[in-house]
CSV table of N, CA and C in Angstrom, one decimal:
chain,number,residue,atom,x,y,z
X,1,GLU,N,16.5,2.6,-9.7
X,1,GLU,CA,16.9,2.3,-11.3
X,1,GLU,C,18.4,2.7,-11.7
X,2,GLU,N,18.7,3.9,-11.5
X,2,GLU,CA,20.0,4.2,-12.0
X,2,GLU,C,21.0,3.5,-11.3
X,3,GLU,N,20.7,3.5,-10.2
X,3,GLU,CA,21.8,2.7,-9.0
X,3,GLU,C,21.9,1.2,-9.8
X,4,PHE,N,21.0,0.6,-9.8
X,4,PHE,CA,20.9,-0.9,-10.6
X,4,PHE,C,21.7,-0.8,-11.8
X,5,LYS,N,21.6,0.3,-12.8
X,5,LYS,CA,22.2,0.0,-14.0
X,5,LYS,C,23.5,0.4,-13.8
X,6,GLU,N,24.0,1.4,-13.0
X,6,GLU,CA,25.5,1.4,-12.5
X,6,GLU,C,26.3,0.5,-12.1
X,7,ILE,N,25.3,-0.4,-11.1
X,7,ILE,CA,26.1,-1.6,-10.7
X,7,ILE,C,26.2,-2.6,-11.5
X,8,PHE,N,25.2,-2.8,-12.2
X,8,PHE,CA,25.1,-3.8,-13.2
X,8,PHE,C,25.9,-3.7,-14.6
X,9,SER,N,26.5,-2.5,-14.7
X,9,SER,CA,27.3,-2.0,-15.8
X,9,SER,C,28.7,-2.6,-15.4
X,10,LYS,N,29.0,-2.7,-14.2
X,10,LYS,CA,30.3,-3.4,-13.7
X,10,LYS,C,30.3,-4.7,-13.2
X,11,VAL,N,29.3,-5.0,-12.6
X,11,VAL,CA,29.2,-6.7,-12.3
X,11,VAL,C,28.1,-7.4,-12.9
X,12,ARG,N,28.3,-8.8,-12.9
X,12,ARG,CA,27.1,-9.8,-13.4
X,12,ARG,C,26.2,-9.9,-12.3
X,13,ARG,N,25.1,-10.0,-12.7
X,13,ARG,CA,23.9,-10.1,-11.7
X,13,ARG,C,23.7,-11.8,-11.9
X,14,VAL,N,23.5,-12.3,-10.6
X,14,VAL,CA,23.0,-13.4,-10.5
X,14,VAL,C,21.5,-13.8,-10.2
X,15,CYS,N,20.9,-14.9,-11.0
X,15,CYS,CA,19.6,-15.0,-10.7
X,15,CYS,C,19.3,-16.4,-10.6
X,16,VAL,N,18.0,-16.8,-10.4
X,16,VAL,CA,17.7,-18.4,-10.4
X,16,VAL,C,16.3,-18.3,-11.5
X,17,ASP,N,16.4,-19.4,-12.1
X,17,ASP,CA,15.3,-19.8,-13.3
X,17,ASP,C,14.7,-20.9,-12.6
X,18,LEU,N,13.4,-21.1,-13.0
X,18,LEU,CA,12.8,-22.3,-12.5
X,18,LEU,C,11.9,-23.1,-13.5
X,19,VAL,N,12.4,-24.6,-13.5
X,19,VAL,CA,11.4,-25.5,-14.3
X,19,VAL,C,10.5,-26.0,-13.8
X,20,ILE,N,9.4,-25.9,-14.1
X,20,ILE,CA,8.2,-26.5,-13.7
X,20,ILE,C,7.4,-27.3,-14.8
X,21,LYS,N,7.3,-28.7,-14.4
X,21,LYS,CA,6.7,-29.4,-15.5
X,21,LYS,C,5.5,-29.7,-14.9
X,22,ASN,N,4.5,-30.1,-15.8
X,22,ASN,CA,2.9,-30.8,-15.3
X,22,ASN,C,3.2,-32.1,-15.3
X,23,SER,N,2.1,-32.8,-15.1
X,23,SER,CA,2.2,-34.4,-15.0
X,23,SER,C,2.7,-35.1,-16.7
X,24,GLY,N,2.3,-34.3,-17.5
X,24,GLY,CA,2.4,-34.9,-18.7
X,24,GLY,C,3.9,-34.4,-19.3
X,25,GLY,N,5.0,-33.7,-18.3
X,25,GLY,CA,6.1,-33.7,-18.7
X,25,GLY,C,6.4,-32.2,-19.7
X,26,GLU,N,5.4,-31.6,-19.6
X,26,GLU,CA,5.3,-30.1,-20.4
X,26,GLU,C,5.9,-29.1,-19.5
X,27,ILE,N,6.8,-28.1,-20.0
X,27,ILE,CA,7.4,-27.2,-19.2
X,27,ILE,C,6.4,-25.8,-19.1
X,28,LEU,N,6.5,-25.1,-18.1
X,28,LEU,CA,5.5,-23.8,-17.6
X,28,LEU,C,6.4,-22.7,-18.2
X,29,LEU,N,5.9,-22.0,-19.0
X,29,LEU,CA,6.5,-20.6,-19.5
X,29,LEU,C,5.6,-19.6,-19.3
X,30,THR,N,6.1,-18.2,-19.0
X,30,THR,CA,5.2,-17.2,-18.7
X,30,THR,C,5.3,-16.0,-20.0
X,31,LEU,N,4.7,-15.5,-20.1
X,31,LEU,CA,4.6,-14.3,-21.5
X,31,LEU,C,5.0,-13.2,-20.9
X,32,ARG,N,6.0,-12.3,-21.1
X,32,ARG,CA,6.5,-11.3,-20.6
X,32,ARG,C,5.6,-9.7,-21.0
X,33,LYS,N,5.4,-9.1,-20.0
X,33,LYS,CA,4.9,-7.9,-20.3
X,33,LYS,C,5.8,-6.8,-20.2
X,34,TYR,N,6.8,-6.9,-19.5
X,34,TYR,CA,7.9,-5.7,-19.3
X,34,TYR,C,9.2,-6.6,-19.9
X,35,LEU,N,10.3,-5.6,-20.4
X,35,LEU,CA,11.4,-5.9,-21.0
X,35,LEU,C,11.8,-7.4,-20.5
X,36,PRO,N,12.5,-8.3,-21.5
X,36,PRO,CA,11.9,-8.3,-23.0
X,36,PRO,C,10.5,-8.3,-23.1
X,37,VAL,N,9.8,-7.4,-23.7
X,37,VAL,CA,8.2,-7.8,-24.0
X,37,VAL,C,7.9,-8.7,-25.0
X,38,GLY,N,6.7,-9.5,-24.6
X,38,GLY,CA,6.4,-10.2,-25.9
X,38,GLY,C,7.0,-11.5,-25.6
X,39,PHE,N,8.0,-12.1,-25.1
X,39,PHE,CA,8.9,-13.1,-25.2
X,39,PHE,C,8.6,-14.3,-24.1
X,40,TRP,N,8.2,-15.5,-24.2
X,40,TRP,CA,8.2,-16.7,-23.3
X,40,TRP,C,9.4,-16.9,-22.7
X,41,HIS,N,9.2,-17.2,-21.6
X,41,HIS,CA,10.5,-17.5,-20.6
X,41,HIS,C,10.1,-18.3,-19.4
X,42,LEU,N,11.1,-18.7,-18.9
X,42,LEU,CA,11.0,-19.5,-17.6
X,42,LEU,C,11.0,-18.3,-16.5
X,43,PRO,N,10.0,-18.6,-15.5
X,43,PRO,CA,10.0,-17.7,-14.3
X,43,PRO,C,11.3,-17.6,-13.5
X,44,GLY,N,11.7,-16.7,-13.3
X,44,GLY,CA,12.9,-16.3,-12.3
X,44,GLY,C,13.0,-15.1,-11.9
X,45,GLY,N,14.3,-14.9,-11.2
X,45,GLY,CA,14.6,-13.5,-11.0
X,45,GLY,C,16.0,-13.3,-10.2
X,46,MET,N,16.3,-12.3,-9.8
X,46,MET,CA,17.4,-12.0,-9.2
X,46,MET,C,17.6,-12.5,-7.5
X,47,ILE,N,18.8,-13.0,-7.4
X,47,ILE,CA,18.8,-13.3,-5.9
X,47,ILE,C,19.6,-11.9,-5.2
X,48,ARG,N,18.7,-11.9,-4.1
X,48,ARG,CA,18.7,-10.5,-3.3
X,48,ARG,C,20.2,-10.8,-2.3
X,49,TYR,N,20.4,-9.5,-2.1
X,49,TYR,CA,21.7,-9.3,-1.2
X,49,TYR,C,21.2,-10.1,0.2
X,50,ASN,N,22.0,-11.2,0.8
X,50,ASN,CA,21.8,-11.5,1.9
X,50,ASN,C,20.6,-12.7,1.9
X,51,GLU,N,20.4,-13.1,0.7
X,51,GLU,CA,19.2,-14.0,0.5
X,51,GLU,C,20.1,-15.5,-0.2
X,52,THR,N,19.8,-16.6,0.5
X,52,THR,CA,20.4,-17.5,-0.1
X,52,THR,C,19.5,-17.9,-1.3
X,53,ILE,N,20.3,-18.8,-2.0
X,53,ILE,CA,19.8,-19.3,-3.5
X,53,ILE,C,18.6,-20.2,-3.5
X,54,GLU,N,18.3,-20.8,-2.4
X,54,GLU,CA,17.1,-21.6,-2.2
X,54,GLU,C,16.2,-20.7,-1.9
X,55,ASP,N,16.4,-19.8,-0.9
X,55,ASP,CA,15.2,-18.8,-0.4
X,55,ASP,C,15.0,-18.0,-1.6
X,56,ALA,N,15.8,-17.6,-2.8
X,56,ALA,CA,15.5,-16.9,-4.0
X,56,ALA,C,14.6,-17.6,-4.6
X,57,VAL,N,14.7,-19.1,-4.8
X,57,VAL,CA,13.9,-19.9,-5.6
X,57,VAL,C,12.4,-19.9,-5.2
X,58,HIS,N,12.3,-20.0,-3.8
X,58,HIS,CA,11.2,-20.1,-3.3
X,58,HIS,C,10.5,-18.5,-3.1
X,59,ARG,N,10.9,-17.5,-3.0
X,59,ARG,CA,10.7,-16.0,-3.2
X,59,ARG,C,10.0,-15.9,-4.6
X,60,VAL,N,10.9,-16.5,-5.9
X,60,VAL,CA,10.5,-15.8,-7.1
X,60,VAL,C,9.3,-17.0,-7.4
X,61,ALA,N,8.9,-17.8,-7.1
X,61,ALA,CA,7.8,-18.9,-7.2
X,61,ALA,C,6.6,-18.1,-6.5
X,62,LYS,N,6.9,-18.0,-5.4
X,62,LYS,CA,5.9,-17.0,-4.8
X,62,LYS,C,5.4,-15.7,-5.2
X,63,GLU,N,6.4,-14.9,-5.7
X,63,GLU,CA,6.1,-13.3,-6.3
X,63,GLU,C,5.6,-13.5,-7.4
X,64,GLU,N,6.3,-14.8,-8.5
X,64,GLU,CA,5.8,-14.4,-9.8
X,64,GLU,C,4.7,-15.2,-10.1
X,65,LEU,N,4.4,-16.5,-9.5
X,65,LEU,CA,3.3,-17.3,-9.8
X,65,LEU,C,2.5,-17.4,-8.6
X,66,ASN,N,2.8,-16.9,-7.7
X,66,ASN,CA,1.9,-17.2,-6.2
X,66,ASN,C,1.8,-18.7,-5.9
X,67,VAL,N,2.8,-19.5,-5.9
X,67,VAL,CA,2.8,-20.8,-5.5
X,67,VAL,C,4.0,-21.1,-4.7
X,68,ARG,N,4.0,-22.3,-4.0
X,68,ARG,CA,4.9,-22.6,-3.1
X,68,ARG,C,5.7,-23.8,-4.1
X,69,VAL,N,6.7,-24.1,-3.8
X,69,VAL,CA,7.3,-25.0,-4.5
X,69,VAL,C,8.6,-26.1,-3.5
X,70,LYS,N,8.8,-27.2,-4.1
X,70,LYS,CA,9.8,-27.8,-3.5
X,70,LYS,C,10.8,-28.2,-4.4
X,71,ILE,N,12.2,-27.7,-4.0
X,71,ILE,CA,13.2,-28.1,-4.9
X,71,ILE,C,13.6,-29.2,-5.4
X,72,LEU,N,13.8,-29.9,-6.5
X,72,LEU,CA,14.0,-31.0,-7.1
X,72,LEU,C,15.4,-31.2,-7.2
X,73,ASN,N,16.1,-30.6,-7.9
X,73,ASN,CA,17.3,-30.6,-8.2
X,73,ASN,C,17.6,-29.1,-9.0
X,74,GLN,N,19.0,-28.8,-9.0
X,74,GLN,CA,19.5,-27.9,-10.0
X,74,GLN,C,19.9,-28.8,-11.2
X,75,VAL,N,19.5,-27.8,-12.3
X,75,VAL,CA,19.8,-28.7,-13.6
X,75,VAL,C,20.5,-27.7,-14.4
X,76,GLY,N,21.1,-26.9,-14.1
X,76,GLY,CA,22.1,-26.4,-14.8
X,76,GLY,C,22.3,-24.6,-14.7
X,77,PHE,N,22.9,-23.9,-15.7
X,77,PHE,CA,23.1,-22.6,-15.4
X,77,PHE,C,22.7,-22.1,-16.8
X,78,ILE,N,22.4,-20.7,-16.9
X,78,ILE,CA,22.7,-20.0,-18.5
X,78,ILE,C,23.2,-18.5,-18.1
X,79,ASP,N,24.2,-18.6,-18.9
X,79,ASP,CA,24.8,-17.6,-19.1
X,79,ASP,C,24.5,-16.5,-20.3
X,80,TRP,N,23.8,-15.4,-19.6
X,80,TRP,CA,23.1,-14.4,-20.5
X,80,TRP,C,24.0,-13.5,-21.1
X,81,PHE,N,25.2,-13.9,-21.6
X,81,PHE,CA,26.1,-12.9,-22.2
X,81,PHE,C,25.7,-11.9,-22.9
X,82,ASN,N,24.9,-12.2,-23.8
X,82,ASN,CA,24.5,-11.4,-25.0
X,82,ASN,C,23.0,-10.9,-24.8
X,83,TYR,N,22.6,-11.0,-23.4
X,83,TYR,CA,21.0,-10.7,-23.1
X,83,TYR,C,20.5,-9.5,-23.7
X,84,ILE,N,19.2,-9.4,-24.2
X,84,ILE,CA,18.5,-8.7,-25.1
X,84,ILE,C,18.3,-7.5,-24.1
X,85,GLY,N,18.2,-7.5,-22.6
X,85,GLY,CA,18.1,-6.5,-21.6
X,85,GLY,C,19.3,-5.6,-21.6
X,86,GLY,N,20.6,-6.0,-22.0
X,86,GLY,CA,21.7,-4.9,-21.9
X,86,GLY,C,22.4,-5.5,-20.8
X,87,ASP,N,22.2,-6.1,-19.8
X,87,ASP,CA,23.3,-6.5,-18.8
X,87,ASP,C,23.6,-7.7,-19.0
X,88,ARG,N,24.5,-8.5,-18.1
X,88,ARG,CA,24.7,-10.0,-18.5
X,88,ARG,C,24.5,-10.7,-17.3
X,89,PRO,N,23.4,-11.1,-16.9
X,89,PRO,CA,23.1,-11.7,-15.7
X,89,PRO,C,23.5,-13.3,-16.2
X,90,ILE,N,23.5,-14.0,-15.0
X,90,ILE,CA,24.0,-15.6,-14.8
X,90,ILE,C,22.6,-16.0,-14.0
X,91,SER,N,22.0,-16.9,-14.8
X,91,SER,CA,20.8,-17.7,-13.8
X,91,SER,C,21.5,-19.0,-13.6
X,92,ILE,N,21.2,-19.7,-12.2
X,92,ILE,CA,21.1,-21.0,-12.0
X,92,ILE,C,19.7,-21.5,-12.0
X,93,VAL,N,19.8,-22.6,-12.8
X,93,VAL,CA,18.5,-23.3,-13.1
X,93,VAL,C,18.1,-24.4,-12.1
X,94,PHE,N,16.7,-24.3,-11.6
X,94,PHE,CA,16.3,-25.4,-10.6
X,94,PHE,C,15.0,-26.0,-11.2
X,95,GLU,N,15.2,-27.4,-11.2
X,95,GLU,CA,13.9,-28.2,-11.4
X,95,GLU,C,13.0,-28.2,-10.1
X,96,VAL,N,11.8,-27.5,-10.3
X,96,VAL,CA,10.8,-27.7,-8.8
X,96,VAL,C,9.5,-28.0,-9.2
X,97,GLU,N,8.9,-28.5,-8.2
X,97,GLU,CA,7.4,-29.0,-7.9
X,97,GLU,C,6.7,-28.3,-7.5
X,98,ILE,N,5.5,-27.8,-7.8
X,98,ILE,CA,4.3,-27.1,-7.1
X,98,ILE,C,4.2,-27.7,-6.0
X,99,ILE,N,3.9,-27.3,-4.6
X,99,ILE,CA,3.4,-28.0,-3.7
X,99,ILE,C,2.1,-27.1,-3.0
X,100,SER,N,1.8,-26.1,-3.3
X,100,SER,CA,0.8,-25.2,-2.9
X,100,SER,C,-0.5,-26.0,-2.6
X,101,ASP,N,-1.2,-25.7,-1.6
X,101,ASP,CA,-2.1,-26.5,-1.3
X,101,ASP,C,-3.3,-26.4,-2.6
X,102,LYS,N,-3.7,-25.4,-3.3
X,102,LYS,CA,-4.4,-25.3,-4.2
X,102,LYS,C,-3.8,-25.3,-5.5
X,103,GLY,N,-2.5,-24.9,-5.6
X,103,GLY,CA,-1.8,-25.2,-6.8
X,103,GLY,C,-2.4,-24.0,-7.8
X,104,GLU,N,-3.0,-23.0,-7.4
X,104,GLU,CA,-3.6,-22.3,-8.6
X,104,GLU,C,-2.3,-21.0,-8.8
X,105,ILE,N,-1.9,-20.8,-10.0
X,105,ILE,CA,-1.0,-20.0,-10.7
X,105,ILE,C,-1.5,-18.6,-10.8
X,106,LYS,N,-1.1,-17.7,-10.3
X,106,LYS,CA,-1.6,-16.3,-10.3
X,106,LYS,C,-0.5,-15.5,-10.6
X,107,LEU,N,-0.2,-15.1,-11.7
X,107,LEU,CA,0.8,-13.9,-12.1
X,107,LEU,C,0.8,-12.7,-11.3
X,108,ASP,N,2.4,-12.3,-11.3
X,108,ASP,CA,2.3,-10.9,-10.9
X,108,ASP,C,2.3,-10.1,-12.0
X,109,PHE,N,3.0,-8.6,-12.1
X,109,PHE,CA,2.7,-7.8,-13.0
X,109,PHE,C,3.8,-7.9,-13.9
X,110,GLN,N,4.8,-8.8,-14.0
X,110,GLN,CA,5.7,-8.9,-15.2
X,110,GLN,C,5.1,-9.8,-16.2
X,111,ALA,N,4.0,-10.7,-16.1
X,111,ALA,CA,3.5,-11.6,-17.1
X,111,ALA,C,2.2,-11.3,-17.3
X,112,SER,N,1.5,-11.6,-18.6
X,112,SER,CA,0.5,-11.5,-19.0
X,112,SER,C,-0.2,-12.7,-19.1
X,113,GLU,N,0.6,-13.8,-19.4
X,113,GLU,CA,0.2,-15.4,-19.4
X,113,GLU,C,1.0,-16.5,-19.0
X,114,TRP,N,0.4,-17.7,-18.8
X,114,TRP,CA,1.3,-18.6,-18.4
X,114,TRP,C,0.7,-19.9,-19.1
X,115,ARG,N,1.7,-20.9,-19.6
X,115,ARG,CA,1.0,-22.1,-20.4
X,115,ARG,C,2.2,-23.2,-20.3
X,116,PHE,N,1.8,-24.2,-20.2
X,116,PHE,CA,2.9,-25.5,-20.2
X,116,PHE,C,3.1,-25.8,-21.9
X,117,PHE,N,4.3,-26.2,-22.2
X,117,PHE,CA,4.6,-26.6,-23.5
X,117,PHE,C,5.2,-27.6,-23.5
X,118,ASP,N,4.9,-28.4,-24.6
X,118,ASP,CA,5.8,-29.6,-24.8
X,118,ASP,C,6.9,-29.2,-25.9
X,119,LYS,N,6.8,-28.2,-26.6
X,119,LYS,CA,7.9,-27.7,-27.5
X,119,LYS,C,8.0,-26.3,-27.2
X,120,ILE,N,9.1,-25.9,-27.6
X,120,ILE,CA,9.4,-24.5,-27.4
X,120,ILE,C,8.6,-23.7,-28.3
X,121,PRO,N,7.8,-22.7,-27.7
X,121,PRO,CA,6.9,-21.6,-28.6
X,121,PRO,C,7.9,-20.6,-29.2
X,122,GLU,N,7.3,-20.1,-30.4
X,122,GLU,CA,8.1,-19.1,-31.0
X,122,GLU,C,7.8,-17.7,-30.3
X,123,HIS,N,8.9,-17.1,-30.2
X,123,HIS,CA,9.1,-15.9,-29.4
X,123,HIS,C,9.4,-16.1,-28.0
X,124,THR,N,10.5,-17.3,-27.7
X,124,THR,CA,10.9,-17.6,-26.5
X,124,THR,C,12.3,-17.2,-26.6
X,125,LEU,N,12.6,-16.5,-25.2
X,125,LEU,CA,13.8,-15.8,-25.0
X,125,LEU,C,14.7,-17.0,-25.5
X,126,LYS,N,16.1,-16.2,-26.3
X,126,LYS,CA,16.8,-17.5,-27.0
X,126,LYS,C,17.8,-18.0,-26.1
X,127,GLU,N,17.9,-17.7,-25.1
X,127,GLU,CA,18.8,-18.2,-24.0
X,127,GLU,C,18.1,-19.2,-23.4
X,128,HIS,N,16.7,-19.1,-23.2
X,128,HIS,CA,15.9,-20.0,-22.5
X,128,HIS,C,15.6,-21.2,-23.5
X,129,ALA,N,15.4,-20.7,-24.9
X,129,ALA,CA,14.9,-22.0,-25.7
X,129,ALA,C,16.4,-22.8,-25.6
X,130,ILE,N,17.4,-22.4,-26.0
X,130,ILE,CA,18.6,-23.2,-25.9
X,130,ILE,C,18.6,-24.0,-24.9
X,131,PHE,N,18.4,-23.4,-23.7
X,131,PHE,CA,18.5,-24.4,-22.4
X,131,PHE,C,17.5,-25.3,-22.3
X,132,ILE,N,16.2,-25.0,-22.8
X,132,ILE,CA,14.9,-26.0,-22.7
X,132,ILE,C,15.1,-27.1,-23.5
X,133,GLN,N,15.5,-26.8,-24.8
X,133,GLN,CA,15.9,-27.7,-25.8
X,133,GLN,C,17.2,-28.7,-25.3
X,134,ASP,N,17.9,-28.3,-24.8
X,134,ASP,CA,19.1,-29.4,-24.1
X,134,ASP,C,18.4,-30.0,-22.9
X,135,TYR,N,17.4,-29.5,-22.1
X,135,TYR,CA,16.8,-29.9,-20.9
X,135,TYR,C,16.0,-31.1,-21.6
X,136,PHE,N,15.1,-30.8,-22.6
X,136,PHE,CA,14.2,-31.6,-23.1
X,136,PHE,C,15.1,-32.9,-23.8
X,137,ASN,N,16.3,-32.8,-24.3
X,137,ASN,CA,17.3,-33.8,-25.0
X,137,ASN,C,17.8,-34.6,-23.9
X,138,LYS,N,18.0,-34.3,-22.7
X,138,LYS,CA,18.5,-34.8,-21.5
X,138,LYS,C,17.6,-35.7,-21.0
X,139,ARG,N,16.5,-35.7,-21.2
X,139,ARG,CA,15.2,-36.5,-20.4
X,139,ARG,C,14.8,-37.7,-21.2
């Protein structure tokens, strides 16, 4: 933990975030149990050393939601320059489709709940709220 803090106090962290829509066009968000606690957000995570961006997308989907996904397209990026967590990650955002046989979402330890939304809920991470609003406006 201390090593990560030291590294990320000097360099930006690169992440992937996932936009997953249901058939009605609503976007899946999860409710954080860990920092930042109590905020809705897009599923996402850091790209690991020696991991391709595409592999990170698939790993994050499997680890955070227990689903397999197909990457549809890259839809933008988020510059978390004033991130509530203290460091300054950059997220590359991908629209993906769940392709798991059962499609059953099971959350990992980071989130307590998941839901599809057609409007941005209260207590959504600011950067995600801005991105999602822009995403909805472009569709």
